[in-house]
CSV table of N, CA and C in Angstrom, one decimal:
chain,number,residue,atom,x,y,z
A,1,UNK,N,-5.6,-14.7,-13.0
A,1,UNK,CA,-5.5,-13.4,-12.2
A,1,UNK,C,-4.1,-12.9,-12.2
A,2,UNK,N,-3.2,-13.6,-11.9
A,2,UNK,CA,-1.5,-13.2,-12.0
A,2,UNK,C,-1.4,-12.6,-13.1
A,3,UNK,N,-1.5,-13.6,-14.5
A,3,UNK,CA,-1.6,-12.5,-15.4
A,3,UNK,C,-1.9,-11.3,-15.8
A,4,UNK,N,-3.7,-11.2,-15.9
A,4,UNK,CA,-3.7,-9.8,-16.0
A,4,UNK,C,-2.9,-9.3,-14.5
A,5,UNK,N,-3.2,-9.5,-13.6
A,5,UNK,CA,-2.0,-8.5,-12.9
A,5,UNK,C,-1.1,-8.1,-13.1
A,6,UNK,N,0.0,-8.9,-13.4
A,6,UNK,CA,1.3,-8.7,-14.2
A,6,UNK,C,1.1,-7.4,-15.3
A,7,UNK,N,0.3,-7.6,-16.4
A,7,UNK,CA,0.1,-6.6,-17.1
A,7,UNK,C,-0.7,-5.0,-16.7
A,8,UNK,N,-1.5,-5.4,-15.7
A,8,UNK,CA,-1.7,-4.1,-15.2
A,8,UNK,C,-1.1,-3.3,-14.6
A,9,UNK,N,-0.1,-4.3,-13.8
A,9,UNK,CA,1.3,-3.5,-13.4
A,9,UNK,C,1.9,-2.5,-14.8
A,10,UNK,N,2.9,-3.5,-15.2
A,10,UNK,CA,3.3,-2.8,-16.8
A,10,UNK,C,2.8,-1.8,-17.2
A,11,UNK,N,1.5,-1.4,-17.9
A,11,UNK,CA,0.2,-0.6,-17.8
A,11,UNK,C,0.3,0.8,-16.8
A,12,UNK,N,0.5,0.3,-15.7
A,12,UNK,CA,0.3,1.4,-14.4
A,12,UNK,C,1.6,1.9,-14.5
A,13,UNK,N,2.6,1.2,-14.7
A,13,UNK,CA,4.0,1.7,-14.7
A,13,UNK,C,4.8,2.5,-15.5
A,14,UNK,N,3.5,2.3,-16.8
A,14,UNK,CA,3.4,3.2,-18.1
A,14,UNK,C,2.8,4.7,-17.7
A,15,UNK,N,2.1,4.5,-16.7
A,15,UNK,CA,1.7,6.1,-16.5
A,15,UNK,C,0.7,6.7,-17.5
A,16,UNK,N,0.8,5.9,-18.9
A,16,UNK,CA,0.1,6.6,-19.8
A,16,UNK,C,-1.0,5.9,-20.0
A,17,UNK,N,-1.5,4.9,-19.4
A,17,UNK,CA,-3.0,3.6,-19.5
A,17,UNK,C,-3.1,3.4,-18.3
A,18,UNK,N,-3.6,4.4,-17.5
A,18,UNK,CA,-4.0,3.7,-16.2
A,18,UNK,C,-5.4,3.4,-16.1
A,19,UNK,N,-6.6,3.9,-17.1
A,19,UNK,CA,-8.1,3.0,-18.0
A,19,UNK,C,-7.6,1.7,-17.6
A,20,UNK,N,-6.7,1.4,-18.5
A,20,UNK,CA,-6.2,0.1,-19.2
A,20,UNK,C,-5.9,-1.0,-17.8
A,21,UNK,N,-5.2,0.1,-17.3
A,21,UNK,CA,-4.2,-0.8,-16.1
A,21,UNK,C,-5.5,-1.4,-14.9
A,22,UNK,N,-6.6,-0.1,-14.9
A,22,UNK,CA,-7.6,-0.2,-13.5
A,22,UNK,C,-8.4,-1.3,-13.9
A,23,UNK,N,-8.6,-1.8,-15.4
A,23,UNK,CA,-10.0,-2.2,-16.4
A,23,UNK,C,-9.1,-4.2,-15.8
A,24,UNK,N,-8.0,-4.1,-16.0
A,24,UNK,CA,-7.2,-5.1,-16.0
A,24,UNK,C,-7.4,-5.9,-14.5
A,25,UNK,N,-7.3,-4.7,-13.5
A,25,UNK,CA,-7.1,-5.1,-12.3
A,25,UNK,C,-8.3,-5.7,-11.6
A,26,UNK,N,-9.4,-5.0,-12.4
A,26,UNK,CA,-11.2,-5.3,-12.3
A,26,UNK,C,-11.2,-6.6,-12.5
A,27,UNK,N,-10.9,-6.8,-14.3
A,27,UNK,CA,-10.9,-8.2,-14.7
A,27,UNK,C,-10.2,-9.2,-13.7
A,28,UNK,N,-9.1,-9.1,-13.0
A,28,UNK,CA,-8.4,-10.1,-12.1
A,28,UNK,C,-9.0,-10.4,-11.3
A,29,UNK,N,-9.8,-9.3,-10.3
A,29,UNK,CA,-11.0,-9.6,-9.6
A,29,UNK,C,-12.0,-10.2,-10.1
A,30,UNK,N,-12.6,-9.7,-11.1
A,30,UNK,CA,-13.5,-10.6,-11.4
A,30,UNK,C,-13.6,-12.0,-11.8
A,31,UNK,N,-12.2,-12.6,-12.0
A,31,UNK,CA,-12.0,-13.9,-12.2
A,31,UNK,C,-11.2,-14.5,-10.9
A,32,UNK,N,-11.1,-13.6,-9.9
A,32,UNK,CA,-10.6,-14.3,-8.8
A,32,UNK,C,-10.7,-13.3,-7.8
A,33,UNK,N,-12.1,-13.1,-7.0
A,33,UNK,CA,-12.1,-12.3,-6.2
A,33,UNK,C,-11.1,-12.6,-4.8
A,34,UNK,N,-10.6,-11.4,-4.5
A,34,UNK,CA,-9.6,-11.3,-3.2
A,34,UNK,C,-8.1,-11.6,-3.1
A,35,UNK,N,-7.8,-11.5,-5.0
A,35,UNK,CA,-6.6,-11.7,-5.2
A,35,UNK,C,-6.0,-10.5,-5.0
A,36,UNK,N,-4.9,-10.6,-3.9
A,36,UNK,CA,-4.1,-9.3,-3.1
A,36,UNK,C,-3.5,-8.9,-3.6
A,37,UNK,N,-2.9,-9.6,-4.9
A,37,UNK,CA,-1.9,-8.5,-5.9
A,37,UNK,C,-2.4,-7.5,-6.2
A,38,UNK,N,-4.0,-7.9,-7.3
A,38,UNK,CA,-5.0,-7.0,-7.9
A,38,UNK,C,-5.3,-6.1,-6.8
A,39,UNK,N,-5.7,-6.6,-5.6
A,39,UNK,CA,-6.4,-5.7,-4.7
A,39,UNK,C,-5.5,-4.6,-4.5
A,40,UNK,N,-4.2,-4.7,-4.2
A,40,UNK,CA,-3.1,-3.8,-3.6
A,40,UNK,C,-2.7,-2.9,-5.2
A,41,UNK,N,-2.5,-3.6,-6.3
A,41,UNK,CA,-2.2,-2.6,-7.2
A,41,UNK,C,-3.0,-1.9,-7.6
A,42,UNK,N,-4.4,-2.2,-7.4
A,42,UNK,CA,-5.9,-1.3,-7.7
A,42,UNK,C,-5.8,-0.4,-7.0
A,43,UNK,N,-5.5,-0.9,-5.3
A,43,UNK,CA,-5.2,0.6,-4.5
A,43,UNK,C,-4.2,1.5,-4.6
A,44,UNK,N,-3.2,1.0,-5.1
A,44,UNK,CA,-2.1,2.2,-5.4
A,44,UNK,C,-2.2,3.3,-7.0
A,45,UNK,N,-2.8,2.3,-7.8
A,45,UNK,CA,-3.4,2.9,-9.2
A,45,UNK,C,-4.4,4.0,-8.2
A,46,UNK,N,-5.3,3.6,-7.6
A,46,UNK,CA,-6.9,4.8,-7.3
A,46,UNK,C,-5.7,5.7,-6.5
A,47,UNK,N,-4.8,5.2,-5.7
A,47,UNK,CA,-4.3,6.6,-4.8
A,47,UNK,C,-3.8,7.4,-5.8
A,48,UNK,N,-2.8,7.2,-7.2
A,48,UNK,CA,-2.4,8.1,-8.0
A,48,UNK,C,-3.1,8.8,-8.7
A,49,UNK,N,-4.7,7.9,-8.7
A,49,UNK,CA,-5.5,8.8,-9.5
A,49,UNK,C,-6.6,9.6,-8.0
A,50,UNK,N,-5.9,10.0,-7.0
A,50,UNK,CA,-6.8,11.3,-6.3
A,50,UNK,C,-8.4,9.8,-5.6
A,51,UNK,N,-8.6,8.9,-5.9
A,51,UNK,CA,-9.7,8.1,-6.0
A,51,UNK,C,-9.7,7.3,-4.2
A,52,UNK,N,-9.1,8.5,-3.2
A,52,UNK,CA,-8.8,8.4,-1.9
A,52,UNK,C,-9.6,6.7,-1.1
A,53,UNK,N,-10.5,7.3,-1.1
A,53,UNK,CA,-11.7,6.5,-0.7
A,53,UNK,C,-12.0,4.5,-1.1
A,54,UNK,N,-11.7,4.6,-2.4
A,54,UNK,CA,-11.8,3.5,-3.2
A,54,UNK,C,-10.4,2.9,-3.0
A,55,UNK,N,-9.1,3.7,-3.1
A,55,UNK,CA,-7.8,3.1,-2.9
A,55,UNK,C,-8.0,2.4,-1.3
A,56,UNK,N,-8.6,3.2,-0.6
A,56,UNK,CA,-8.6,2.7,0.8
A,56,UNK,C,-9.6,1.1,1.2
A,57,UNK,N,-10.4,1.1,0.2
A,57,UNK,CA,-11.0,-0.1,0.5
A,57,UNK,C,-10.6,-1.1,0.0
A,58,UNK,N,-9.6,-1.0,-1.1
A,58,UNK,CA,-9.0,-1.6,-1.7
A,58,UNK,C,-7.9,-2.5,-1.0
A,59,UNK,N,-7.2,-1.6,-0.8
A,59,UNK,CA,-5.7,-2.1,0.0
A,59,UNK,C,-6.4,-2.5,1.3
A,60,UNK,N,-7.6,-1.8,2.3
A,60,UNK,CA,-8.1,-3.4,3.6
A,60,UNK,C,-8.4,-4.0,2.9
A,61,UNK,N,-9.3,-4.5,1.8
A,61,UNK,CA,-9.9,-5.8,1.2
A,61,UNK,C,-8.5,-6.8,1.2
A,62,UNK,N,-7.1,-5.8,0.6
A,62,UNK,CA,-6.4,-6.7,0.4
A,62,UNK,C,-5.5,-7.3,2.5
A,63,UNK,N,-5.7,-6.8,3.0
A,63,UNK,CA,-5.2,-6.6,4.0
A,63,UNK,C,-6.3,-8.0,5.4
A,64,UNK,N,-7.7,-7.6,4.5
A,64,UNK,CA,-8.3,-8.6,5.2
A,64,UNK,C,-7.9,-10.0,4.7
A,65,UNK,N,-7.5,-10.6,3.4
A,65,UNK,CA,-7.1,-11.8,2.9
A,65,UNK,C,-5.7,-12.0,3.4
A,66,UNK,N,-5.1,-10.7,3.4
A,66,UNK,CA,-3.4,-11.6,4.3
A,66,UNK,C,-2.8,-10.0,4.8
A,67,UNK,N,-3.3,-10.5,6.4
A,67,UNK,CA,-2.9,-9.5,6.8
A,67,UNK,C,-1.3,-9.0,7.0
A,68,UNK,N,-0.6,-10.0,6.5
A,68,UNK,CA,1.0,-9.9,6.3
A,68,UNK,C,1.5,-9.4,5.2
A,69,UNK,N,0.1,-8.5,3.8
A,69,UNK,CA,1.1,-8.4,2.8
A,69,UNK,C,1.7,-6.7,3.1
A,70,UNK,N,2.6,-7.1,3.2
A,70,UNK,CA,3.7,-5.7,2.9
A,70,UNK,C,3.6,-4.5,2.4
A,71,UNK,N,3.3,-4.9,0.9
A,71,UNK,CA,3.0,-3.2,0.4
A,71,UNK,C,2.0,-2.7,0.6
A,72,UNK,N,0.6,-3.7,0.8
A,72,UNK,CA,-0.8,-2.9,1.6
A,72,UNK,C,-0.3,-2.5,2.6
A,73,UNK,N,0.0,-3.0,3.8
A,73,UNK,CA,0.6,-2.4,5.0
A,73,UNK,C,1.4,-0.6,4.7
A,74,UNK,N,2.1,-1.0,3.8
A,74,UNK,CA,2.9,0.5,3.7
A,74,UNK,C,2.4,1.4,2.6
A,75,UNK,N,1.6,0.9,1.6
A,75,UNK,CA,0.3,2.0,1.1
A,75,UNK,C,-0.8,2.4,1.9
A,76,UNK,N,-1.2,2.0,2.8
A,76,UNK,CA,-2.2,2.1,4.1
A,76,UNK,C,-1.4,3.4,4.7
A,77,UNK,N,-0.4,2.5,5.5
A,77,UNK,CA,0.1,3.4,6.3
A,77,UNK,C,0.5,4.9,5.7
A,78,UNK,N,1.3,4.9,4.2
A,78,UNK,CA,1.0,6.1,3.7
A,78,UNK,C,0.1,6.7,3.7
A,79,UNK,N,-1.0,6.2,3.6
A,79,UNK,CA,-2.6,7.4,3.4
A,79,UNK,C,-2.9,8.4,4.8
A,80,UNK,N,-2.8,7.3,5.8
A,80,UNK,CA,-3.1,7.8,7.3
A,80,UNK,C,-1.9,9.0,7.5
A,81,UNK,N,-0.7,8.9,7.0
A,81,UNK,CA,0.3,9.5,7.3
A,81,UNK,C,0.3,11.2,6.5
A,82,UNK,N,-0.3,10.5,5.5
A,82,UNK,CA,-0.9,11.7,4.4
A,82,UNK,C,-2.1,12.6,4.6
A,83,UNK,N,-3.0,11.9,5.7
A,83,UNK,CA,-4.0,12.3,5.8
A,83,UNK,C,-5.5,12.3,4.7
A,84,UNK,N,-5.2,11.0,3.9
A,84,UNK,CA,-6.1,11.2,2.7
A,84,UNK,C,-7.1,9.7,2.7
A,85,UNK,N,-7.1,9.2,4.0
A,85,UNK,CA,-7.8,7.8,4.1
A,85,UNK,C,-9.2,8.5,5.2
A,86,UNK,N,-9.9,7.4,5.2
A,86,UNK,CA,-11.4,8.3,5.6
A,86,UNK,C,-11.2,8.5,7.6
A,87,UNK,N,-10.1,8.1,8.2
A,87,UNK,CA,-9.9,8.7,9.2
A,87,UNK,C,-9.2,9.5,9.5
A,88,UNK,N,-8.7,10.3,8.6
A,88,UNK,CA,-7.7,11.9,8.3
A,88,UNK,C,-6.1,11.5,8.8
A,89,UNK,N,-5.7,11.9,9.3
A,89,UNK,CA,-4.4,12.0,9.1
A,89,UNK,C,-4.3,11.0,10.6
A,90,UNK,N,-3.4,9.8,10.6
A,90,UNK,CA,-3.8,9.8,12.0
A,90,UNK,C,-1.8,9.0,11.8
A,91,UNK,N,-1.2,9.6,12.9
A,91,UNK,CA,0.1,9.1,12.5
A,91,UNK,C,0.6,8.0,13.9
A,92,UNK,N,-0.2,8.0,14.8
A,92,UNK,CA,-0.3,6.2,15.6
A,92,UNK,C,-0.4,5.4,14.5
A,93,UNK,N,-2.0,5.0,13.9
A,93,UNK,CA,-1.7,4.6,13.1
A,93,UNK,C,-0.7,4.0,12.1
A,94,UNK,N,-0.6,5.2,11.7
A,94,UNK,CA,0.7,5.3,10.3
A,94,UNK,C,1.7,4.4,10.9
A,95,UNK,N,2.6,4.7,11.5
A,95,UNK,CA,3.2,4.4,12.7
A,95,UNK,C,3.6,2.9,12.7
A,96,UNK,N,2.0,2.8,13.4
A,96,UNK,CA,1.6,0.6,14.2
A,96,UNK,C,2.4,-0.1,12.4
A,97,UNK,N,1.4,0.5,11.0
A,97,UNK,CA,1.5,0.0,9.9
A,97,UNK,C,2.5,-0.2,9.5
A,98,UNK,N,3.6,1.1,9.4
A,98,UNK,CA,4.9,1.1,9.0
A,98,UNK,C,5.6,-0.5,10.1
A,99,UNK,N,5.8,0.2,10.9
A,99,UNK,CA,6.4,-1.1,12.1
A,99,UNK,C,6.2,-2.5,11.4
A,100,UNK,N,4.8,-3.0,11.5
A,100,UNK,CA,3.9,-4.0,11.4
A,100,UNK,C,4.9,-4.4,9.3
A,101,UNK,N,4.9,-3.5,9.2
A,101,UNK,CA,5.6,-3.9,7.6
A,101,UNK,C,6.8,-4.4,7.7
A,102,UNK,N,7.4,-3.8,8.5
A,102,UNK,CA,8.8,-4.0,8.7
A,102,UNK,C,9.3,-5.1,9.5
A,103,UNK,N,8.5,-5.1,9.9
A,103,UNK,CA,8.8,-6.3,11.4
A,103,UNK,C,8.3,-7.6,10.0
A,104,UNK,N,8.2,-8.0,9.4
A,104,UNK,CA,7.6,-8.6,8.5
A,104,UNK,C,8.8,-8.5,7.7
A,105,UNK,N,9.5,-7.4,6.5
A,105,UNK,CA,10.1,-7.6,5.6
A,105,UNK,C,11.1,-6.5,6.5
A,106,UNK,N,12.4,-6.6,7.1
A,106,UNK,CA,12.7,-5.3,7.8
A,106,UNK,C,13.8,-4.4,7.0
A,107,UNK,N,14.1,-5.2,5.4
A,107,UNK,CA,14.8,-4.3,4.5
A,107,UNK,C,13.6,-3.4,3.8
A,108,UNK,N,12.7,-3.7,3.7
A,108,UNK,CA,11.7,-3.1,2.9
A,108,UNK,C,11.7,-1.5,2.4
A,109,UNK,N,11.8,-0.5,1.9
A,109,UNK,CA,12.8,0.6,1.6
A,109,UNK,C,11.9,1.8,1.9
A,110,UNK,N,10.7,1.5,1.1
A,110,UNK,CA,9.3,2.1,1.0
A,110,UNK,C,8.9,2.2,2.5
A,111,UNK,N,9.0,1.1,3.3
A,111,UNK,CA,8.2,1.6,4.9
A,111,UNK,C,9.5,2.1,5.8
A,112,UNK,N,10.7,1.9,5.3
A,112,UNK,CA,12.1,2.5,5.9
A,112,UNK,C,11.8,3.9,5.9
A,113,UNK,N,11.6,4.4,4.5
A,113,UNK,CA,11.3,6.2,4.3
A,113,UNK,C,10.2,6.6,5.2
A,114,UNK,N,9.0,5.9,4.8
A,114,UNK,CA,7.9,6.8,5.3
A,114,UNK,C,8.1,6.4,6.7
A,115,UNK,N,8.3,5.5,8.0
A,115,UNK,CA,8.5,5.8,9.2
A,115,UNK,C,9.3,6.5,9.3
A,116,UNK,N,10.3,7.1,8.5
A,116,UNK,CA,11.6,7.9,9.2
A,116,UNK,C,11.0,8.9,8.7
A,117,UNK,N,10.3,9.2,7.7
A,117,UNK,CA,9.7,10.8,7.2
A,117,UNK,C,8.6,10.9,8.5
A,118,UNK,N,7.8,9.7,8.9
A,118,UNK,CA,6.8,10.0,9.8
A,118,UNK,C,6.7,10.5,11.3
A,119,UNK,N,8.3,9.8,11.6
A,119,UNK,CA,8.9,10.5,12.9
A,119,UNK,C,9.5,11.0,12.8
A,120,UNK,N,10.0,11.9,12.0
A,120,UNK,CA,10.6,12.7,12.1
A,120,UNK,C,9.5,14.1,11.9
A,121,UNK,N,8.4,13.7,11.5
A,121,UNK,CA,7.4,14.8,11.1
A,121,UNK,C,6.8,15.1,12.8
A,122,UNK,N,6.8,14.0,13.8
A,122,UNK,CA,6.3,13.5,15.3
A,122,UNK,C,7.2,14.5,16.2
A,123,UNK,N,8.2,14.6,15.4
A,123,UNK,CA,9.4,15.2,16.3
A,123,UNK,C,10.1,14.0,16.9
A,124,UNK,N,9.9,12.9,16.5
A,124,UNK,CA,10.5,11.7,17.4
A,124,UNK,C,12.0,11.7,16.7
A,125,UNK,N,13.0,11.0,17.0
A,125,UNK,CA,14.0,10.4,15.9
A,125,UNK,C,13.3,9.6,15.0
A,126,UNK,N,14.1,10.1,14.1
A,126,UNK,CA,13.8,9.7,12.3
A,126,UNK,C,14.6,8.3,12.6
A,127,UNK,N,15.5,7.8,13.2
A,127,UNK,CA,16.1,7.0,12.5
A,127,UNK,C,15.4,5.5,12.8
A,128,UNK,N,15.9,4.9,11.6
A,128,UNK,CA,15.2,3.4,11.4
A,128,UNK,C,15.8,2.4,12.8
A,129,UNK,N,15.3,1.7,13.5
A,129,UNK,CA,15.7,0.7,14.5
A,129,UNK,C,16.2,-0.7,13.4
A,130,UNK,N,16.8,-1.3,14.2
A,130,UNK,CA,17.3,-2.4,13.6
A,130,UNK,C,16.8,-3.4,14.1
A,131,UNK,N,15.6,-3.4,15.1
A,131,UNK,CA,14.8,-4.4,15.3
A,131,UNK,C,13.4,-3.6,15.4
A,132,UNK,N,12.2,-4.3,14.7
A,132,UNK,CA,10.8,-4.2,15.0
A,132,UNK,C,9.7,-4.8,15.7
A,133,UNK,N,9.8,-4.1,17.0
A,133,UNK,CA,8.6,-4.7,17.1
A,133,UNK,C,7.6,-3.5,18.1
């Protein structure tokens, strides 16, 4: 399953085989269901392909096996923040997820932007805290 993941990444990163990249990420599942690499890169492949819904079950599936992985946490938290996950835009939410990422990895870069784009969208201060919790 690392494998093809590995390559589906590559694939996805290619921009130009994301067939290729999604077909890849299937197969990883299907040789090892609830592998959170597969699950989390499946959901970020369906979110660039518009596939809202599917990205979302994707990234909890991966979130239910380790609720500490990071980039699920901050692809999640994007959707809610986006308003494109099946409970519309909800920026608590968004918010708890971003934190919850960070408090976990607190250089993380990806959940640094979107909480500071997210509060600052809140009207709150945009700026990043140096502790999370």
């Amino acid at each position: 399953a690392d494998l093809l993941c590995s390559k589906a990444l590559v694939l996805q990163h290619d921009k130009r085989q994301p067939d290729a990249a999604e077909a890849l990420y299937r197969e990883a599942l299907r040789g090892r269901p609830g592998h959170v690499e597969s699950l989390c890169g499946l959901g970020v492949l369906l979110i660039a392909q518009g596939e809202f819904a599917a990205a979302e079950q994707a990234l909890r599936q991966a979130l239910q096996r380790d609720p500490k992985h990071v980039e699920s946490l901050t692809y999640l938290a994007g959707m809610m923040q986006d308003g494109v996950h099946s409970g519309g835009r909800n920026e608590q939410q968004a918010e708890a997820h971003y934190l919850a990422a960070l408090k976990l990895n607190p250089n993380h870069q990806a959940a640094q932007q979107g909480l500071a784009l997210l509060r600052q969208a809140m009207g709150k201060a945009p700026h990043i805290e140096s502790r999370y919790a």
